[in-house]
Short mmCIF file of C-alpha atoms and ligand atoms in Angstrom, two decimals:
data_model
loop_
_atom_site.label_atom_id
_atom_site.label_comp_id
_atom_site.label_asym_id
_atom_site.label_seq_id
_atom_site.Cartn_x
_atom_site.Cartn_y
_atom_site.Cartn_z
CA MET V 1 63.52 -76.92 132.71
CA GLU V 2 60.55 -76.96 130.27
CA LEU V 3 62.55 -76.36 127.39
CA PHE V 4 65.25 -79.24 128.75
CA ASP V 5 62.06 -81.73 128.95
CA CYS V 6 61.01 -80.42 125.47
CA ARG V 7 64.22 -81.70 123.96
CA GLY V 8 64.74 -85.03 126.01
CA LEU V 9 67.18 -83.67 128.20
CA LEU V 10 66.30 -84.11 131.42
CA ASP V 11 66.82 -88.09 132.65
CA ALA V 12 70.37 -87.12 132.22
CA LEU V 13 70.19 -84.44 134.69
CA GLY V 14 68.99 -86.96 137.11
CA GLY V 15 66.49 -85.26 139.02
CA PRO V 16 68.81 -82.26 140.60
CA PRO V 17 67.63 -80.88 144.02
CA ARG V 18 64.50 -78.21 143.68
CA GLU V 19 64.13 -75.54 145.73
CA PRO V 20 60.69 -74.09 145.57
CA ARG V 21 61.97 -70.97 147.95
CA GLY V 22 62.84 -67.62 146.37
CA HIS V 23 62.91 -64.35 146.20
CA PHE V 24 62.66 -60.51 145.33
CA GLY V 25 65.69 -58.49 146.05
CA GLY V 26 66.04 -60.74 148.81
CA VAL V 27 62.64 -60.46 150.22
CA PRO V 28 61.33 -63.95 150.58
CA MET V 29 59.01 -65.62 148.72
CA ASP V 30 57.84 -69.03 147.36
CA LEU V 31 58.23 -69.58 143.40
CA THR V 32 55.90 -72.32 143.12
CA MET V 33 53.71 -71.89 140.17
CA PRO V 34 50.94 -74.16 137.89
CA GLY V 35 53.09 -76.61 135.87
CA PRO V 36 55.72 -79.54 136.86
CA TYR V 37 58.83 -77.75 137.17
CA SER V 38 58.32 -74.24 139.07
CA GLY V 39 60.86 -73.12 141.29
CA GLN V 40 64.58 -73.75 141.00
CA TRP V 41 66.58 -76.33 140.19
CA LYS V 42 69.83 -76.39 141.42
CA VAL V 43 72.38 -77.68 138.47
CA PRO V 44 75.82 -76.78 138.73
CA GLN V 45 76.41 -74.31 135.51
CA THR V 46 79.35 -77.04 134.29
CA ARG V 47 77.06 -79.81 133.99
CA THR V 48 74.42 -77.85 131.89
CA GLU V 49 77.31 -76.81 129.48
CA GLU V 50 78.38 -80.39 129.52
CA LEU V 51 75.09 -81.78 128.50
CA LEU V 52 74.49 -79.32 126.10
CA GLN V 53 77.82 -79.78 124.30
CA ASP V 54 77.12 -83.37 124.61
CA TRP V 55 73.79 -83.34 122.74
CA SER V 56 74.94 -80.70 120.30
CA GLY V 57 77.84 -82.98 119.27
CA ALA V 58 75.29 -85.86 119.32
CA LEU V 59 73.49 -84.12 116.21
CA GLY V 60 76.43 -83.16 114.45
CA ALA V 61 77.84 -79.62 115.91
CA ASP V 62 81.31 -79.28 115.28
CA VAL V 63 82.77 -77.61 118.90
CA ARG V 64 86.07 -76.20 118.69
CA ARG V 65 87.57 -75.17 121.88
CA GLY V 66 90.64 -72.92 122.10
CA TRP V 67 89.38 -71.39 119.08
CA GLU V 68 89.35 -67.23 120.21
CA VAL V 69 87.34 -64.82 117.83
CA ARG V 70 89.77 -61.94 117.06
CA GLU V 71 88.13 -60.47 113.95
CA LEU V 72 84.93 -60.53 112.29
CA ALA V 73 83.66 -58.96 108.71
CA GLN V 74 80.58 -59.10 107.11
CA GLU V 75 80.78 -59.39 103.32
CA ASP V 76 77.98 -59.56 100.63
CA GLY V 77 76.00 -62.99 101.55
CA PHE V 78 78.59 -64.22 103.89
CA VAL V 79 80.34 -62.92 107.52
CA GLU V 80 83.84 -64.27 107.68
CA VAL V 81 85.63 -64.74 111.43
CA THR V 82 89.07 -64.88 112.15
CA ALA V 83 90.34 -66.68 115.28
CA ASP V 84 93.27 -67.23 116.71
CA THR V 85 93.14 -71.62 117.51
CA PRO V 86 95.95 -73.98 118.80
CA ASP V 87 96.96 -74.50 114.94
CA GLY V 88 97.68 -70.97 114.17
CA VAL V 89 95.17 -68.36 112.65
CA ARG V 90 92.46 -69.83 111.22
CA ARG V 91 89.44 -68.24 108.95
CA LEU V 92 85.93 -69.17 108.88
CA ARG V 93 83.18 -68.41 106.59
CA ALA V 94 79.58 -68.59 107.21
CA ALA V 95 75.98 -67.50 106.70
CA TYR V 96 75.39 -66.26 109.99
CA VAL V 97 77.43 -66.05 113.19
CA VAL V 98 75.39 -66.36 116.74
CA ALA V 99 77.34 -64.14 119.07
CA CYS V 100 76.74 -66.33 122.45
CA ASP V 101 80.41 -64.93 123.59
CA GLY V 102 79.34 -63.52 126.99
CA GLU V 103 79.07 -60.30 128.78
CA ASP V 104 82.37 -59.18 127.46
CA SER V 105 81.67 -60.26 124.49
CA THR V 106 84.50 -59.54 121.71
CA VAL V 107 81.79 -59.85 118.54
CA ARG V 108 79.97 -57.05 120.28
CA ARG V 109 83.02 -54.81 120.25
CA LEU V 110 83.91 -56.08 116.19
CA THR V 111 80.28 -54.77 115.18
CA GLY V 112 80.47 -51.72 117.35
CA ALA V 113 77.14 -52.72 118.39
CA ALA V 114 74.86 -49.78 120.85
CA PHE V 115 74.96 -51.81 124.31
CA PRO V 116 73.41 -48.93 126.26
CA GLY V 117 72.78 -49.13 129.98
CA THR V 118 74.43 -48.45 133.13
CA PRO V 119 77.87 -49.47 134.76
CA ALA V 120 77.95 -51.61 138.23
CA GLY V 121 77.37 -49.15 141.08
CA ARG V 122 77.59 -52.01 143.63
CA GLU V 123 78.81 -55.31 143.54
CA LEU V 124 78.53 -58.57 145.87
CA LEU V 125 82.04 -60.42 146.81
CA ARG V 126 81.58 -64.24 146.21
CA ALA V 127 83.50 -66.84 147.86
CA ASP V 128 83.89 -70.54 148.31
CA ILE V 129 85.89 -71.31 151.55
CA ALA V 130 87.02 -74.33 152.98
CA GLY V 131 88.16 -74.72 156.89
CA ILE V 132 85.49 -71.91 158.26
CA ASP V 133 82.71 -72.72 160.61
CA ILE V 134 79.99 -69.87 160.43
CA PRO V 135 76.54 -69.94 160.72
CA ASN V 136 74.51 -70.42 157.28
CA ARG V 137 72.61 -67.21 156.43
CA ARG V 138 69.72 -66.62 153.95
CA PHE V 139 70.19 -62.75 152.55
CA GLU V 140 70.75 -61.71 156.33
CA ARG V 141 70.45 -57.92 156.54
CA ARG V 142 72.74 -56.45 159.35
CA GLU V 143 73.56 -52.66 160.09
CA HIS V 144 76.42 -52.25 157.76
CA GLY V 145 75.53 -55.15 155.10
CA LEU V 146 74.18 -58.08 153.05
CA ALA V 147 75.63 -61.26 154.37
CA ILE V 148 74.69 -64.53 152.73
CA ALA V 149 76.64 -68.21 153.92
CA ALA V 150 75.83 -71.74 152.57
CA ARG V 151 77.40 -74.77 153.45
CA MET V 152 77.83 -77.25 150.50
CA PRO V 153 78.54 -80.64 150.52
CA GLY V 154 82.09 -81.43 150.94
CA GLY V 155 82.63 -79.03 153.77
CA VAL V 156 83.18 -75.43 151.59
CA THR V 157 80.75 -72.65 153.08
CA ARG V 158 79.92 -70.21 150.18
CA VAL V 159 79.92 -66.71 151.23
CA MET V 160 78.33 -63.37 149.57
CA VAL V 161 78.99 -60.26 150.97
CA HIS V 162 77.98 -56.37 150.36
CA ALA V 163 78.95 -53.58 152.51
CA PHE V 164 76.03 -50.82 152.25
CA GLY V 165 77.34 -48.06 150.18
CA ARG V 166 80.44 -49.38 149.28
CA PRO V 167 80.66 -48.69 145.56
CA ALA V 168 81.67 -51.37 143.05
CA ARG V 169 85.50 -51.68 141.91
CA ARG V 170 86.97 -51.47 138.90
CA ARG V 171 88.12 -55.26 138.64
CA THR V 172 90.49 -56.81 135.72
CA GLY V 173 89.76 -60.20 138.08
CA PRO V 174 88.63 -61.75 140.89
CA PRO V 175 89.10 -60.15 144.11
CA ASP V 176 91.70 -60.80 146.98
CA PHE V 177 90.64 -62.98 149.61
CA ALA V 178 91.99 -60.53 151.98
CA GLU V 179 89.10 -58.08 150.54
CA VAL V 180 86.44 -60.84 150.81
CA VAL V 181 87.50 -61.16 154.60
CA ASP V 182 87.77 -57.62 155.29
CA VAL V 183 84.47 -56.81 153.70
CA TRP V 184 82.67 -59.95 155.60
CA ARG V 185 84.60 -58.94 158.97
CA GLN V 186 82.87 -54.98 158.61
CA VAL V 187 79.41 -56.64 158.18
CA THR V 188 79.46 -59.88 160.44
CA GLY V 189 81.89 -58.68 163.12
CA GLU V 190 83.57 -62.56 162.21
CA ASP V 191 86.90 -63.10 160.85
CA LEU V 192 87.36 -65.68 158.09
CA GLY V 193 91.02 -65.29 157.89
CA ASP V 194 91.84 -68.70 159.10
CA GLY V 195 89.68 -70.05 156.10
CA ARG V 196 91.56 -71.35 152.47
CA PRO V 197 89.62 -69.56 149.91
CA VAL V 198 88.82 -72.17 146.66
CA TRP V 199 86.93 -69.69 144.73
CA LEU V 200 86.84 -66.32 144.25
CA ASN V 201 84.63 -63.97 142.46
CA ALA V 202 82.95 -60.31 142.37
CA PHE V 203 79.70 -59.55 140.36
CA GLY V 204 78.29 -56.22 140.36
CA ASP V 205 74.92 -54.38 139.64
CA ALA V 206 75.58 -53.22 135.82
CA ASN V 207 72.34 -53.45 133.65
CA ARG V 208 73.02 -53.29 129.77
CA GLN V 209 71.25 -54.20 126.29
CA LEU V 210 72.05 -54.02 122.98
CA GLU V 211 69.96 -51.97 121.26
CA HIS V 212 69.57 -54.57 118.61
CA TYR V 213 69.68 -58.17 118.78
CA ARG V 214 70.67 -58.76 115.03
CA HIS V 215 73.19 -56.85 113.18
CA GLY V 216 73.03 -57.87 109.45
CA ARG V 217 73.85 -61.86 109.28
CA VAL V 218 75.51 -61.79 112.88
CA LEU V 219 73.15 -62.22 115.43
CA PHE V 220 73.27 -61.94 119.58
CA ALA V 221 72.07 -64.21 122.31
CA GLY V 222 72.72 -64.82 126.07
CA ASP V 223 75.04 -62.52 128.35
CA ALA V 224 76.40 -61.02 124.81
CA ALA V 225 73.33 -59.31 124.13
CA HIS V 226 72.20 -58.24 127.53
CA ARG V 227 74.26 -57.75 131.01
CA GLN V 228 72.50 -58.09 134.32
CA MET V 229 73.34 -59.60 137.99
CA PRO V 230 72.68 -62.76 138.05
CA SER V 231 69.34 -62.90 140.55
CA GLY V 232 67.31 -65.03 141.03
CA GLY V 233 68.41 -67.67 138.16
CA GLN V 234 66.87 -65.24 135.70
CA ALA V 235 70.42 -65.03 133.65
CA LEU V 236 71.29 -68.38 132.48
CA ASN V 237 67.42 -68.75 131.55
CA LEU V 238 67.54 -65.74 129.51
CA GLY V 239 69.82 -66.90 127.67
CA LEU V 240 68.68 -70.36 127.13
CA GLN V 241 65.32 -68.89 125.97
CA ASP V 242 66.92 -66.85 123.29
CA ALA V 243 68.45 -69.80 121.89
CA ALA V 244 65.68 -72.01 121.67
CA ASN V 245 63.91 -68.84 120.14
CA LEU V 246 66.82 -68.08 117.75
CA GLY V 247 67.73 -71.92 117.13
CA TRP V 248 64.86 -72.92 114.66
CA LYS V 249 64.55 -69.87 112.88
CA LEU V 250 67.89 -69.73 111.67
CA ALA V 251 67.86 -73.15 110.87
CA ALA V 252 64.56 -72.22 108.43
CA VAL V 253 66.66 -69.66 107.04
CA VAL V 254 69.51 -71.34 106.25
CA CYS V 255 67.06 -74.42 104.93
CA GLY V 256 65.71 -71.69 102.56
CA ARG V 257 62.07 -72.39 103.66
CA ALA V 258 61.76 -69.54 106.15
CA SER V 259 59.25 -66.84 105.57
CA LYS V 260 60.47 -63.11 104.97
CA GLY V 261 61.00 -61.36 107.91
CA LEU V 262 61.02 -64.45 110.35
CA LEU V 263 64.68 -63.99 111.68
CA ASP V 264 63.88 -60.33 112.28
CA THR V 265 60.99 -61.67 114.95
CA TYR V 266 63.76 -63.03 117.17
CA HIS V 267 64.92 -59.31 117.99
CA ASP V 268 60.78 -58.29 118.38
CA GLU V 269 60.58 -61.30 120.86
CA ARG V 270 63.45 -61.71 122.70
CA HIS V 271 64.41 -57.78 122.96
CA GLU V 272 61.33 -56.95 124.92
CA VAL V 273 61.58 -60.34 127.36
CA GLY V 274 65.25 -58.77 128.12
CA ARG V 275 63.89 -55.41 128.44
CA ARG V 276 61.68 -56.59 131.35
CA VAL V 277 63.80 -58.95 133.09
CA LEU V 278 66.60 -56.21 133.18
CA ALA V 279 64.19 -53.66 134.92
CA ASN V 280 62.89 -56.00 137.29
CA ILE V 281 66.50 -57.20 138.00
CA ARG V 282 67.48 -53.46 138.31
CA ALA V 283 64.56 -53.03 141.02
CA GLN V 284 65.84 -56.21 143.01
CA GLY V 285 69.05 -54.55 142.84
CA LEU V 286 67.89 -51.45 144.66
CA LEU V 287 66.22 -53.41 147.21
CA LEU V 288 69.23 -55.99 147.69
CA LEU V 289 71.90 -53.75 147.94
CA GLY V 290 70.45 -50.53 149.15
CA GLY V 291 70.94 -49.91 153.06
CA PRO V 292 68.38 -48.69 155.44
CA GLU V 293 66.57 -46.04 153.35
CA VAL V 294 65.22 -49.37 151.56
CA GLU V 295 63.77 -50.79 154.65
CA ALA V 296 60.24 -49.49 154.09
CA ALA V 297 60.20 -50.37 150.64
CA ARG V 298 61.54 -53.92 151.58
CA THR V 299 58.77 -54.55 154.33
CA LEU V 300 55.77 -53.13 152.13
CA LEU V 301 56.95 -55.80 149.43
CA GLY V 302 57.09 -58.67 151.87
CA GLU V 303 53.41 -57.40 152.97
CA LEU V 304 52.30 -57.73 149.08
CA ILE V 305 53.92 -61.30 148.93
CA ALA V 306 52.25 -62.31 151.53
CA ALA V 307 48.86 -61.10 150.29
CA GLY V 308 48.86 -63.50 147.04
CA THR V 309 48.67 -61.48 143.86
CA ALA V 310 51.77 -59.84 144.11
CA ARG V 311 53.51 -62.95 144.34
CA ASP V 312 51.76 -64.68 142.05
CA HIS V 313 52.90 -62.05 139.38
CA LEU V 314 56.29 -61.59 140.84
CA ALA V 315 57.04 -65.51 140.24
CA ALA V 316 55.44 -65.65 137.14
CA MET V 317 57.83 -63.34 135.84
CA ILE V 318 60.86 -64.72 138.08
CA THR V 319 60.59 -68.26 136.38
CA GLY V 320 59.43 -66.78 133.22
CA LEU V 321 56.33 -68.38 132.66
CA ASP V 322 54.19 -65.27 132.26
CA ILE V 323 56.13 -64.79 128.67
CA ARG V 324 53.77 -63.93 125.91
CA TYR V 325 55.26 -63.36 122.44
CA PRO V 326 53.40 -60.89 120.21
CA VAL V 327 52.30 -63.88 117.60
CA GLY V 328 49.08 -62.03 116.64
CA GLY V 329 45.89 -63.73 115.56
CA GLY V 330 42.93 -63.38 117.98
CA THR V 331 42.81 -62.99 122.34
CA HIS V 332 43.19 -67.03 122.75
CA PRO V 333 44.55 -66.80 126.32
CA LEU V 334 47.32 -69.10 125.19
CA LEU V 335 48.68 -67.20 121.92
CA GLY V 336 51.93 -66.30 122.27
CA ALA V 337 52.56 -68.23 125.88
CA ARG V 338 54.28 -71.92 126.09
CA LEU V 339 51.94 -74.93 125.82
CA PRO V 340 51.04 -75.81 129.25
CA LEU V 341 53.10 -79.09 129.52
CA GLY V 342 50.70 -81.78 130.16
CA THR V 343 48.95 -85.39 128.76
CA LEU V 344 47.04 -84.85 125.42
CA PRO V 345 44.59 -88.09 124.49
CA THR V 346 45.66 -89.05 121.24
CA PRO V 347 43.73 -91.97 119.10
CA ASN V 348 47.29 -93.96 119.94
CA GLY V 349 46.98 -92.75 123.96
CA PRO V 350 47.72 -90.50 125.92
CA VAL V 351 51.06 -88.38 124.78
CA ARG V 352 53.13 -85.90 126.62
CA THR V 353 53.23 -82.52 124.93
CA ALA V 354 56.65 -82.17 125.78
CA GLU V 355 57.29 -85.73 124.28
CA LEU V 356 55.60 -84.38 120.83
CA LEU V 357 57.94 -81.52 120.88
CA ARG V 358 61.40 -83.40 121.04
CA ASP V 359 62.69 -83.62 117.60
CA GLY V 360 62.24 -79.56 117.25
CA ARG V 361 59.58 -79.31 114.86
CA GLY V 362 56.24 -77.52 114.76
CA LEU V 363 52.88 -79.05 115.92
CA LEU V 364 49.73 -78.78 114.56
CA LEU V 365 47.09 -80.74 117.74
CA VAL V 366 43.96 -80.62 115.91
CA SER V 367 40.80 -81.94 117.78
CA ASP V 368 38.89 -84.74 116.21
CA SER V 369 35.36 -82.62 116.10
CA ALA V 370 37.65 -80.04 113.70
CA ARG V 371 36.94 -79.28 110.11
CA ALA V 372 38.80 -81.49 107.43
CA GLU V 373 40.70 -78.40 106.61
CA LEU V 374 42.29 -77.80 109.26
CA ARG V 375 43.50 -81.78 109.67
CA TRP V 376 44.34 -81.32 105.96
CA LEU V 377 47.01 -78.00 106.96
CA GLY V 378 49.00 -80.83 109.06
CA LYS V 379 49.42 -82.98 105.93
CA VAL V 380 50.40 -80.10 103.74
CA TRP V 381 52.99 -78.90 105.85
CA SER V 382 53.62 -82.52 107.19
CA ASP V 383 57.63 -81.67 106.54
CA ARG V 384 58.11 -79.42 109.09
CA VAL V 385 55.08 -79.41 111.28
CA THR V 386 53.71 -82.39 113.28
CA PRO V 387 49.81 -83.09 112.61
CA VAL V 388 48.36 -84.42 116.08
CA ALA V 389 44.99 -85.83 116.61
CA VAL V 390 43.24 -84.70 119.75
CA ARG V 391 40.44 -86.85 120.98
CA PRO V 392 38.00 -85.08 122.98
CA ASP V 393 38.14 -87.15 126.07
CA THR V 394 38.93 -84.67 128.45
CA ALA V 395 37.07 -81.02 128.83
CA GLU V 396 38.55 -78.80 126.59
CA PRO V 397 42.22 -80.61 125.78
CA LEU V 398 42.72 -77.58 123.35
CA TYR V 399 41.93 -75.17 125.87
CA GLY V 400 38.93 -74.42 123.80
CA ALA V 401 39.96 -74.39 120.52
CA GLU V 402 39.86 -77.02 117.91
CA GLY V 403 43.06 -76.36 116.69
CA LEU V 404 46.46 -74.94 117.99
CA LEU V 405 49.57 -74.44 116.00
CA VAL V 406 52.56 -74.63 118.22
CA ARG V 407 56.01 -73.41 117.17
CA PRO V 408 59.33 -75.94 117.98
CA ASP V 409 60.11 -73.46 120.83
CA GLY V 410 57.10 -74.77 122.33
CA HIS V 411 55.10 -71.58 121.89
CA VAL V 412 51.62 -71.66 120.72
CA ALA V 413 51.18 -69.24 117.58
CA TRP V 414 47.45 -69.76 116.73
CA ALA V 415 44.83 -71.03 118.25
CA GLY V 416 41.22 -71.22 116.95
CA THR V 417 39.03 -73.01 114.62
CA ASP V 418 39.43 -71.20 111.37
CA PRO V 419 41.12 -73.10 108.49
CA TRP V 420 42.37 -69.62 107.02
CA GLY V 421 43.42 -67.95 109.79
CA ALA V 422 45.46 -71.50 110.59
CA THR V 423 46.73 -71.06 107.04
CA ALA V 424 48.07 -67.80 107.22
CA ALA V 425 49.43 -68.97 111.12
CA ILE V 426 51.29 -72.03 109.42
CA ARG V 427 53.05 -69.71 106.31
CA HIS V 428 54.16 -66.88 108.41
CA TRP V 429 55.63 -69.44 111.06
CA PHE V 430 56.81 -72.15 108.47
CA GLY V 431 57.16 -70.73 105.06
CA ARG V 432 55.35 -72.13 101.77
CA PRO V 433 54.58 -75.77 101.69
CA ASP V 434 56.69 -78.18 99.90
CA PRO V 435 55.02 -77.69 96.24
CA GLY V 436 56.33 -82.09 95.97
CA LEU V 437 53.58 -82.46 99.33
C1 FAD M 1 79.04 -65.36 140.17
C2 FAD M 1 78.21 -65.60 139.16
C3 FAD M 1 77.04 -66.37 139.78
C4 FAD M 1 76.25 -66.61 138.98
N1 FAD M 1 74.94 -66.94 139.23
C5 FAD M 1 74.07 -67.50 138.40
C6 FAD M 1 72.73 -68.29 139.23
O1 FAD M 1 72.95 -68.63 139.79
N2 FAD M 1 71.67 -68.23 137.86
C7 FAD M 1 71.84 -67.92 136.55
O2 FAD M 1 70.91 -68.21 136.02
N3 FAD M 1 72.61 -67.27 136.48
C8 FAD M 1 74.14 -67.32 137.01
N4 FAD M 1 74.89 -66.58 136.24
C9 FAD M 1 75.20 -65.82 134.85
C10 FAD M 1 75.04 -66.86 134.23
O3 FAD M 1 76.49 -67.65 134.74
C11 FAD M 1 75.20 -66.07 133.01
O4 FAD M 1 74.18 -65.21 132.75
C12 FAD M 1 75.28 -67.18 131.55
O5 FAD M 1 77.19 -67.70 131.89
C13 FAD M 1 75.78 -66.85 130.24
O6 FAD M 1 75.79 -67.50 129.45
P1 FAD M 1 76.61 -67.31 128.04
O7 FAD M 1 76.55 -68.73 127.18
O8 FAD M 1 75.57 -66.20 127.38
O9 FAD M 1 77.89 -66.73 128.00
P2 FAD M 1 79.03 -67.48 128.82
O10 FAD M 1 78.78 -68.49 130.07
O11 FAD M 1 80.02 -66.01 129.55
O12 FAD M 1 79.51 -68.15 127.73
C14 FAD M 1 80.45 -67.48 127.16
C15 FAD M 1 81.45 -68.23 125.95
O13 FAD M 1 82.01 -67.72 125.35
C16 FAD M 1 83.52 -67.87 125.05
N5 FAD M 1 84.65 -66.51 124.30
C17 FAD M 1 84.33 -65.30 124.92
N6 FAD M 1 85.03 -64.77 123.94
C18 FAD M 1 85.20 -65.38 122.95
C19 FAD M 1 86.10 -65.09 121.95
N7 FAD M 1 86.34 -64.07 121.54
N8 FAD M 1 86.11 -66.10 121.07
C20 FAD M 1 85.48 -67.69 121.09
N9 FAD M 1 84.94 -67.60 122.51
C21 FAD M 1 84.95 -66.57 123.10
C22 FAD M 1 83.89 -68.00 126.40
O14 FAD M 1 85.25 -68.63 126.54
C23 FAD M 1 82.71 -68.69 127.22
O15 FAD M 1 82.84 -69.85 126.86
C24 FAD M 1 76.20 -66.22 137.43
C25 FAD M 1 77.35 -65.38 137.11
C26 FAD M 1 78.03 -65.14 137.63
C27 FAD M 1 79.18 -64.18 137.61
#
């Protein structure tokens, strides 16, 4: 939600329902955190995709539906992709390819990229069913398994079920309705057989991550880079954050103004975040799909969550609000973190930080009281960084610093008072200044 606000996309979502309740491996917990968008916001993925397609199209992106990548070759200075298209086989050349082709990524296979991890050992069956009348259930643990049911608008009920000890099946498609009916009966004793399945699906606890997110001129993002059980809305968030981290770096490289090594920070930053999320999802899988043997651990975790500190830690992790990229440059608490969304006092009146980031440029927020050299930096890099003067109207509007350098993805890259430190940081993240400026 923060990323969408920073790109001006929230209004188009029209105020989706917010759910502050979350869970860790099925153990209930509140996800409320400081900031405007904590909790889970229920947006159908089709709506998110439609919104991003319209937005990228308006910005000039050429989205080609019905093109299927079949081959890929990396040459000196470019990548050639061969695709089956509605008009026959086509070849495209590009300086870089970003593979966002999902958990069964063709590009991953074609590049031979190592994708270590564990296959699915257990799975949840999932179905949207019309014409049934059963009680709603939120992570109900029963003697023989886990049952979840939620009546949705329109009279369809979504059920998810796992029978304890039942291994994941090798699948090439969705489960049969009969299988869902059978497992639901084993777990709850209820018969769903008279219902009409609208959608069937199964997902397991496979957990894999690419060793490297960059393979020469091919970069990986989203489920193509990491495969995980979709727990707590973290899967889609991870992919969106990958894209937000990579997009501006790749643009800087393609436009010839990136510093050496900028593109490699994509792997360095996002691989570590992915590793940590995959670890928490593995832990959640044990607690969620484990049988009676995990009850004691679940009870203890519930007590820790109720005590507070563990809840704060887990909520920050699940919502991704605790991400700190290793940007170096000191000990300021905001270094590497997202700039907290709020309002800054400027000579032109209060301005929302999310609005300042809308055009995808960096920000140099400089206090009125800062040394002149700091303000001068904003002028020198003004073709890629927006300088913003901040008045000291409120207590510490810049969190104790005289200046903050914010990357286009909203993460703080430098915080301090020293213009030399600021110069090194701005060069590192935004390249050399244009000699014409
Ligand atoms: C049942 C289920 C429930 C889920 N629930 C949630 C949830 O509640 N919250 C959450 O955060 N996540 C959830 N997820 C996970 C979430 O859907 C994924 O993490 C997300 O879709 C990953 O996005 P992506 O863009 O990386 O890949 P995908 O959404 O898989 O998109 C990949 C795209 O690449 C295209 N493609 C594939 N191969 C080729 C090729 N060879 N050539 C050209 N194009 C190709 C595909 O057609 C597709 O358009 C759920 C997943 C499942 C299965």
